[in-house]
PDB file of C-alpha atoms in Angstrom:
ATOM      1  CA  MET H   1       0.000   0.000   0.000  1.00  0.00           C
ATOM      2  CA  GLY H   2       2.910   2.389   0.650  1.00  0.00           C
ATOM      3  CA  LEU H   3       2.516   5.782   2.270  1.00  0.00           C
ATOM      4  CA  ALA H   4      -1.195   6.592   1.899  1.00  0.00           C
ATOM      5  CA  GLN H   5      -3.026   9.748   2.945  1.00  0.00           C
ATOM      6  CA  SER H   6      -5.699   7.553   4.572  1.00  0.00           C
ATOM      7  CA  GLN H   7      -3.237   6.220   7.163  1.00  0.00           C
ATOM      8  CA  HIS H   8      -3.428   8.055  10.465  1.00  0.00           C
ATOM      9  CA  ARG H   9      -1.108   6.156  12.826  1.00  0.00           C
ATOM     10  CA  PHE H  10       2.582   5.348  12.392  1.00  0.00           C
ATOM     11  CA  LEU H  11       5.391   3.917  14.505  1.00  0.00           C
ATOM     12  CA  VAL H  12       8.752   5.692  14.217  1.00  0.00           C
ATOM     13  CA  ARG H  13      11.847   3.845  15.439  1.00  0.00           C
ATOM     14  CA  GLN H  14      15.393   5.170  15.541  1.00  0.00           C
ATOM     15  CA  LYS H  15      18.371   3.019  14.519  1.00  0.00           C
ATOM     16  CA  VAL H  16      21.655   4.458  15.744  1.00  0.00           C
ATOM     17  CA  THR H  17      24.805   3.825  13.706  1.00  0.00           C
ATOM     18  CA  LEU H  18      28.275   5.302  14.052  1.00  0.00           C
ATOM     19  CA  MET H  19      28.047   8.006  11.368  1.00  0.00           C
ATOM     20  CA  ALA H  20      24.296   8.483  10.925  1.00  0.00           C
ATOM     21  CA  ASN H  21      20.911   8.373  12.590  1.00  0.00           C
ATOM     22  CA  ARG H  22      18.340   6.282  10.788  1.00  0.00           C
ATOM     23  CA  TYR H  23      14.613   6.140  11.305  1.00  0.00           C
ATOM     24  CA  LEU H  24      12.171   3.429  10.260  1.00  0.00           C
ATOM     25  CA  VAL H  25       8.544   4.477   9.819  1.00  0.00           C
ATOM     26  CA  HIS H  26       5.932   1.712   9.842  1.00  0.00           C
ATOM     27  CA  THR H  27       2.172   1.572   9.695  1.00  0.00           C
ATOM     28  CA  VAL H  28       0.516   0.015  12.750  1.00  0.00           C
ATOM     29  CA  GLY H  29      -0.968  -3.449  12.548  1.00  0.00           C
ATOM     30  CA  PRO H  30      -4.224  -4.597  14.215  1.00  0.00           C
ATOM     31  CA  ASP H  31      -2.124  -5.887  17.136  1.00  0.00           C
ATOM     32  CA  GLY H  32      -0.564  -2.447  17.668  1.00  0.00           C
ATOM     33  CA  GLU H  33       2.840  -3.635  16.426  1.00  0.00           C
ATOM     34  CA  GLU H  34       4.924  -2.509  13.425  1.00  0.00           C
ATOM     35  CA  ALA H  35       3.353  -3.457  10.094  1.00  0.00           C
ATOM     36  CA  GLU H  36       4.414  -2.203   6.646  1.00  0.00           C
ATOM     37  CA  LEU H  37       7.591  -0.113   6.304  1.00  0.00           C
ATOM     38  CA  VAL H  38       6.523   3.099   4.537  1.00  0.00           C
ATOM     39  CA  ALA H  39       9.596   5.327   4.977  1.00  0.00           C
ATOM     40  CA  PHE H  40      13.263   5.100   5.893  1.00  0.00           C
ATOM     41  CA  ALA H  41      15.130   8.257   6.933  1.00  0.00           C
ATOM     42  CA  HIS H  42      18.869   8.877   6.878  1.00  0.00           C
ATOM     43  CA  GLN H  43      20.484  11.761   8.807  1.00  0.00           C
ATOM     44  CA  LYS H  44      24.221  12.324   8.661  1.00  0.00           C
ATOM     45  CA  ARG H  45      25.721  13.340  11.981  1.00  0.00           C
ATOM     46  CA  MET H  46      27.758  16.508  12.488  1.00  0.00           C
ATOM     47  CA  ALA H  47      26.375  18.215   9.353  1.00  0.00           C
ATOM     48  CA  PHE H  48      26.703  21.999   9.205  1.00  0.00           C
ATOM     49  CA  LYS H  49      23.398  22.310   7.374  1.00  0.00           C
ATOM     50  CA  GLU H  50      20.874  19.738   8.541  1.00  0.00           C
ATOM     51  CA  HIS H  51      19.473  17.586   5.728  1.00  0.00           C
ATOM     52  CA  VAL H  52      17.411  14.415   6.190  1.00  0.00           C
ATOM     53  CA  THR H  53      16.336  12.244   3.258  1.00  0.00           C
ATOM     54  CA  PHE H  54      13.379   9.864   3.447  1.00  0.00           C
ATOM     55  CA  TYR H  55      13.322   6.816   1.146  1.00  0.00           C
ATOM     56  CA  THR H  56      10.709   4.167   0.397  1.00  0.00           C
ATOM     57  CA  ASP H  57      12.884   1.528   2.128  1.00  0.00           C
ATOM     58  CA  GLU H  58      16.356   0.750   3.490  1.00  0.00           C
ATOM     59  CA  SER H  59      17.833   0.185   0.014  1.00  0.00           C
ATOM     60  CA  GLN H  60      17.759   4.014  -0.331  1.00  0.00           C
ATOM     61  CA  ARG H  61      17.028   3.750  -4.066  1.00  0.00           C
ATOM     62  CA  GLN H  62      13.827   5.791  -4.221  1.00  0.00           C
ATOM     63  CA  VAL H  63      13.458   9.162  -2.491  1.00  0.00           C
ATOM     64  CA  LEU H  64      10.073   9.976  -0.940  1.00  0.00           C
ATOM     65  CA  PHE H  65      10.814  13.449   0.476  1.00  0.00           C
ATOM     66  CA  THR H  66      13.449  15.449   2.347  1.00  0.00           C
ATOM     67  CA  PHE H  67      13.725  18.156   4.934  1.00  0.00           C
ATOM     68  CA  LYS H  68      16.559  20.636   4.911  1.00  0.00           C
ATOM     69  CA  ALA H  69      17.573  23.654   6.987  1.00  0.00           C
ATOM     70  CA  ARG H  70      17.409  26.981   5.178  1.00  0.00           C
ATOM     71  CA  GLN H  71      20.606  28.094   6.862  1.00  0.00           C
ATOM     72  CA  VAL H  72      23.660  26.671   8.608  1.00  0.00           C
ATOM     73  CA  ILE H  73      23.032  25.339  12.145  1.00  0.00           C
ATOM     74  CA  ASP H  74      20.889  27.879  13.957  1.00  0.00           C
ATOM     75  CA  LEU H  75      18.812  27.592  17.123  1.00  0.00           C
ATOM     76  CA  GLY H  76      15.745  28.975  15.358  1.00  0.00           C
ATOM     77  CA  ALA H  77      16.323  27.465  11.916  1.00  0.00           C
ATOM     78  CA  THR H  78      13.430  26.815   9.558  1.00  0.00           C
ATOM     79  CA  TYR H  79      13.362  23.434   7.804  1.00  0.00           C
ATOM     80  CA  ASP H  80      11.664  23.028   4.428  1.00  0.00           C
ATOM     81  CA  VAL H  81       9.962  19.733   3.574  1.00  0.00           C
ATOM     82  CA  VAL H  82      10.099  18.927  -0.143  1.00  0.00           C
ATOM     83  CA  GLY H  83       8.596  16.020  -2.086  1.00  0.00           C
ATOM     84  CA  ALA H  84      10.594  13.767  -4.426  1.00  0.00           C
ATOM     85  CA  SER H  85       9.528  15.858  -7.437  1.00  0.00           C
ATOM     86  CA  GLY H  86      10.721  19.094  -5.809  1.00  0.00           C
ATOM     87  CA  THR H  87       7.266  20.248  -4.671  1.00  0.00           C
ATOM     88  CA  ARG H  88       7.375  22.149  -1.379  1.00  0.00           C
ATOM     89  CA  LEU H  89       5.106  20.438   1.184  1.00  0.00           C
ATOM     90  CA  GLY H  90       5.591  22.861   4.063  1.00  0.00           C
ATOM     91  CA  SER H  91       8.070  23.723   6.791  1.00  0.00           C
ATOM     92  CA  PHE H  92       8.680  23.569  10.511  1.00  0.00           C
ATOM     93  CA  ARG H  93      10.776  25.496  13.002  1.00  0.00           C
ATOM     94  CA  LYS H  94      11.606  25.348  16.682  1.00  0.00           C
ATOM     95  CA  ASN H  95      10.568  28.296  18.828  1.00  0.00           C
ATOM     96  CA  PHE H  96      13.821  28.731  20.738  1.00  0.00           C
ATOM     97  CA  GLY H  97      12.509  31.148  23.411  1.00  0.00           C
ATOM     98  CA  ALA H  98       9.440  29.083  24.309  1.00  0.00           C
ATOM     99  CA  SER H  99      11.537  25.903  24.184  1.00  0.00           C
ATOM    100  CA  LEU H 100      13.710  26.946  27.111  1.00  0.00           C
ATOM    101  CA  LEU H 101      11.002  25.560  29.417  1.00  0.00           C
ATOM    102  CA  ARG H 102       8.950  23.325  27.142  1.00  0.00           C
ATOM    103  CA  SER H 103       9.942  22.381  23.584  1.00  0.00           C
ATOM    104  CA  THR H 104       7.723  24.214  21.103  1.00  0.00           C
ATOM    105  CA  TRP H 105       7.558  23.773  17.325  1.00  0.00           C
ATOM    106  CA  HIS H 106       5.602  25.491  14.549  1.00  0.00           C
ATOM    107  CA  LEU H 107       4.427  23.440  11.559  1.00  0.00           C
ATOM    108  CA  SER H 108       3.291  25.197   8.362  1.00  0.00           C
ATOM    109  CA  ARG H 109       1.713  23.742   5.245  1.00  0.00           C
ATOM    110  CA  ALA H 110       2.734  24.997   1.809  1.00  0.00           C
ATOM    111  CA  GLY H 111       0.549  27.834   0.526  1.00  0.00           C
ATOM    112  CA  GLU H 112      -1.171  28.445   3.867  1.00  0.00           C
ATOM    113  CA  GLU H 113      -0.528  31.226   6.365  1.00  0.00           C
ATOM    114  CA  ARG H 114      -1.925  29.356   9.356  1.00  0.00           C
ATOM    115  CA  GLU H 115       0.380  27.095  11.330  1.00  0.00           C
ATOM    116  CA  ALA H 116       0.040  24.370  13.909  1.00  0.00           C
ATOM    117  CA  THR H 117       1.910  24.761  17.184  1.00  0.00           C
ATOM    118  CA  GLY H 118       3.295  21.684  18.898  1.00  0.00           C
ATOM    119  CA  GLN H 119       4.374  21.641  22.503  1.00  0.00           C
ATOM    120  CA  GLU H 120       5.444  19.085  25.100  1.00  0.00           C
ATOM    121  CA  ARG H 121       2.342  18.031  27.009  1.00  0.00           C
ATOM    122  CA  ASN H 122       3.917  17.665  30.453  1.00  0.00           C
ATOM    123  CA  GLU H 123       5.985  20.579  31.784  1.00  0.00           C
ATOM    124  CA  ALA H 124       7.529  18.527  34.627  1.00  0.00           C
ATOM    125  CA  VAL H 125       8.820  15.895  32.183  1.00  0.00           C
ATOM    126  CA  ALA H 126      10.093  18.690  29.911  1.00  0.00           C
ATOM    127  CA  LEU H 127      12.148  20.175  32.749  1.00  0.00           C
ATOM    128  CA  LEU H 128      13.446  16.736  33.771  1.00  0.00           C
ATOM    129  CA  ARG H 129      14.537  16.102  30.175  1.00  0.00           C
ATOM    130  CA  ARG H 130      16.427  19.413  30.106  1.00  0.00           C
ATOM    131  CA  ALA H 131      18.260  18.512  33.310  1.00  0.00           C
ATOM    132  CA  TRP H 132      19.088  15.084  31.834  1.00  0.00           C
ATOM    133  CA  GLU H 133      20.567  16.651  28.660  1.00  0.00           C
ATOM    134  CA  LEU H 134      23.026  18.659  30.792  1.00  0.00           C
ATOM    135  CA  LEU H 135      24.672  15.454  32.048  1.00  0.00           C
ATOM    136  CA  PRO H 136      27.876  14.511  30.184  1.00  0.00           C
ATOM    137  CA  PHE H 137      27.065  10.869  29.295  1.00  0.00           C
ATOM    138  CA  THR H 138      23.578  11.298  27.833  1.00  0.00           C
ATOM    139  CA  ASP H 139      24.717  10.905  24.215  1.00  0.00           C
ATOM    140  CA  PHE H 140      25.105   7.222  25.016  1.00  0.00           C
ATOM    141  CA  VAL H 141      22.284   6.704  27.520  1.00  0.00           C
ATOM    142  CA  PRO H 142      18.844   7.704  26.220  1.00  0.00           C
ATOM    143  CA  PHE H 143      16.172   9.475  28.236  1.00  0.00           C
ATOM    144  CA  ILE H 144      13.743   6.607  28.892  1.00  0.00           C
ATOM    145  CA  VAL H 145      10.810   8.527  30.403  1.00  0.00           C
ATOM    146  CA  PRO H 146       7.978   8.885  27.859  1.00  0.00           C
ATOM    147  CA  TYR H 147       7.154  12.367  26.628  1.00  0.00           C
ATOM    148  CA  HIS H 148       4.458  13.666  24.328  1.00  0.00           C
ATOM    149  CA  PHE H 149       3.945  16.472  21.814  1.00  0.00           C
ATOM    150  CA  ASP H 150       0.525  17.793  20.867  1.00  0.00           C
ATOM    151  CA  PHE H 151       0.107  19.903  17.709  1.00  0.00           C
ATOM    152  CA  ALA H 152      -2.964  22.103  17.427  1.00  0.00           C
ATOM    153  CA  GLU H 153      -4.192  24.797  15.071  1.00  0.00           C
ATOM    154  CA  GLY H 154      -6.827  27.242  16.278  1.00  0.00           C
ATOM    155  CA  GLY H 155      -7.745  24.983  19.187  1.00  0.00           C
ATOM    156  CA  ARG H 156      -8.177  21.957  16.896  1.00  0.00           C
ATOM    157  CA  SER H 157      -5.946  18.881  17.226  1.00  0.00           C
ATOM    158  CA  VAL H 158      -3.725  18.280  14.185  1.00  0.00           C
ATOM    159  CA  MET H 159      -1.363  15.512  15.309  1.00  0.00           C
ATOM    160  CA  SER H 160       0.443  14.091  18.331  1.00  0.00           C
ATOM    161  CA  VAL H 161       3.759  12.320  18.843  1.00  0.00           C
ATOM    162  CA  ASP H 162       4.185  10.065  21.880  1.00  0.00           C
ATOM    163  CA  LYS H 163       7.566   8.632  22.891  1.00  0.00           C
ATOM    164  CA  LEU H 164       7.187   5.089  24.150  1.00  0.00           C
ATOM    165  CA  PHE H 165       8.797   3.897  27.380  1.00  0.00           C
ATOM    166  CA  GLY H 166      12.072   2.059  26.846  1.00  0.00           C
ATOM    167  CA  ILE H 167      15.761   2.205  26.013  1.00  0.00           C
ATOM    168  CA  ARG H 168      15.243   2.553  22.244  1.00  0.00           C
ATOM    169  CA  ASP H 169      13.780   5.764  20.811  1.00  0.00           C
ATOM    170  CA  ARG H 170      10.338   4.759  19.538  1.00  0.00           C
ATOM    171  CA  TYR H 171       7.388   7.038  18.859  1.00  0.00           C
ATOM    172  CA  VAL H 172       3.720   6.763  17.940  1.00  0.00           C
ATOM    173  CA  LEU H 173       2.574   9.407  15.453  1.00  0.00           C
ATOM    174  CA  ASP H 174      -1.203   9.974  15.457  1.00  0.00           C
ATOM    175  CA  ILE H 175      -2.641  12.285  12.800  1.00  0.00           C
ATOM    176  CA  ALA H 176      -6.018  13.834  13.642  1.00  0.00           C
ATOM    177  CA  ASP H 177      -6.301  16.138  10.599  1.00  0.00           C
ATOM    178  CA  PRO H 178      -7.189  14.098   7.484  1.00  0.00           C
ATOM    179  CA  GLU H 179      -5.875  16.870   5.212  1.00  0.00           C
ATOM    180  CA  LEU H 180      -2.388  17.055   6.749  1.00  0.00           C
ATOM    181  CA  ASP H 181       0.141  15.662   4.268  1.00  0.00           C
ATOM    182  CA  ARG H 182       1.510  12.471   5.829  1.00  0.00           C
ATOM    183  CA  ARG H 183       5.021  13.278   4.560  1.00  0.00           C
ATOM    184  CA  LEU H 184       4.986  16.619   6.394  1.00  0.00           C
ATOM    185  CA  ALA H 185       3.732  14.944   9.585  1.00  0.00           C
ATOM    186  CA  ILE H 186       6.398  12.208   9.433  1.00  0.00           C
ATOM    187  CA  ALA H 187       9.145  14.789   8.788  1.00  0.00           C
ATOM    188  CA  GLN H 188       8.087  16.741  11.885  1.00  0.00           C
ATOM    189  CA  ALA H 189       7.877  13.566  13.994  1.00  0.00           C
ATOM    190  CA  VAL H 190      11.417  12.526  13.027  1.00  0.00           C
ATOM    191  CA  ALA H 191      12.670  16.085  13.629  1.00  0.00           C
ATOM    192  CA  LEU H 192      11.373  15.938  17.211  1.00  0.00           C
ATOM    193  CA  ASP H 193      14.022  13.295  17.831  1.00  0.00           C
ATOM    194  CA  ALA H 194      16.739  14.223  15.320  1.00  0.00           C
ATOM    195  CA  LEU H 195      16.801  17.958  16.094  1.00  0.00           C
ATOM    196  CA  GLN H 196      15.596  18.037  19.687  1.00  0.00           C
ATOM    197  CA  SER H 197      18.914  19.143  21.165  1.00  0.00           C
ATOM    198  CA  ARG H 198      19.363  21.940  18.620  1.00  0.00           C
TER     199      ARG H 198
END
């Protein structure tokens, strides 16, 4: 079936390798477990200008979409999401000031002025995560406490991303807005992990 607009729930799992972060995006089966692989993301580490490419599978032969920073590493950088044909799907950016206490992102669709705002649901967990990131060994020991992001637009739920409890970074992406491009939603979900410390 591939990546279909009718799908509303995905599982995102990070695979850590020495020189890159990789993310596997699956649909969710009736049992709540990973079903079909619909996207595979590759992020080079230590890049000056963040660029993540999403492919149809791990062979990396067919590009689905990408997101790329408009400028060199910047705390408030905007990232453009572009389809395989070069069509702009939208963008997202981190609100650096608001994120000092609770991570806050803004998600915009191409051709629309309105934007969805996503924020960590639990302020106490957000503060605990910030304290954890200050410790020197946390690059090798993940933050295992679940955290959640809710994206809303004008008081209406657009999507949510929930980190699952455990050592591995795994997330459930739920899309409430049927019109939200699934590629844009998946790009933002991966960015919540890949760019969180930026």
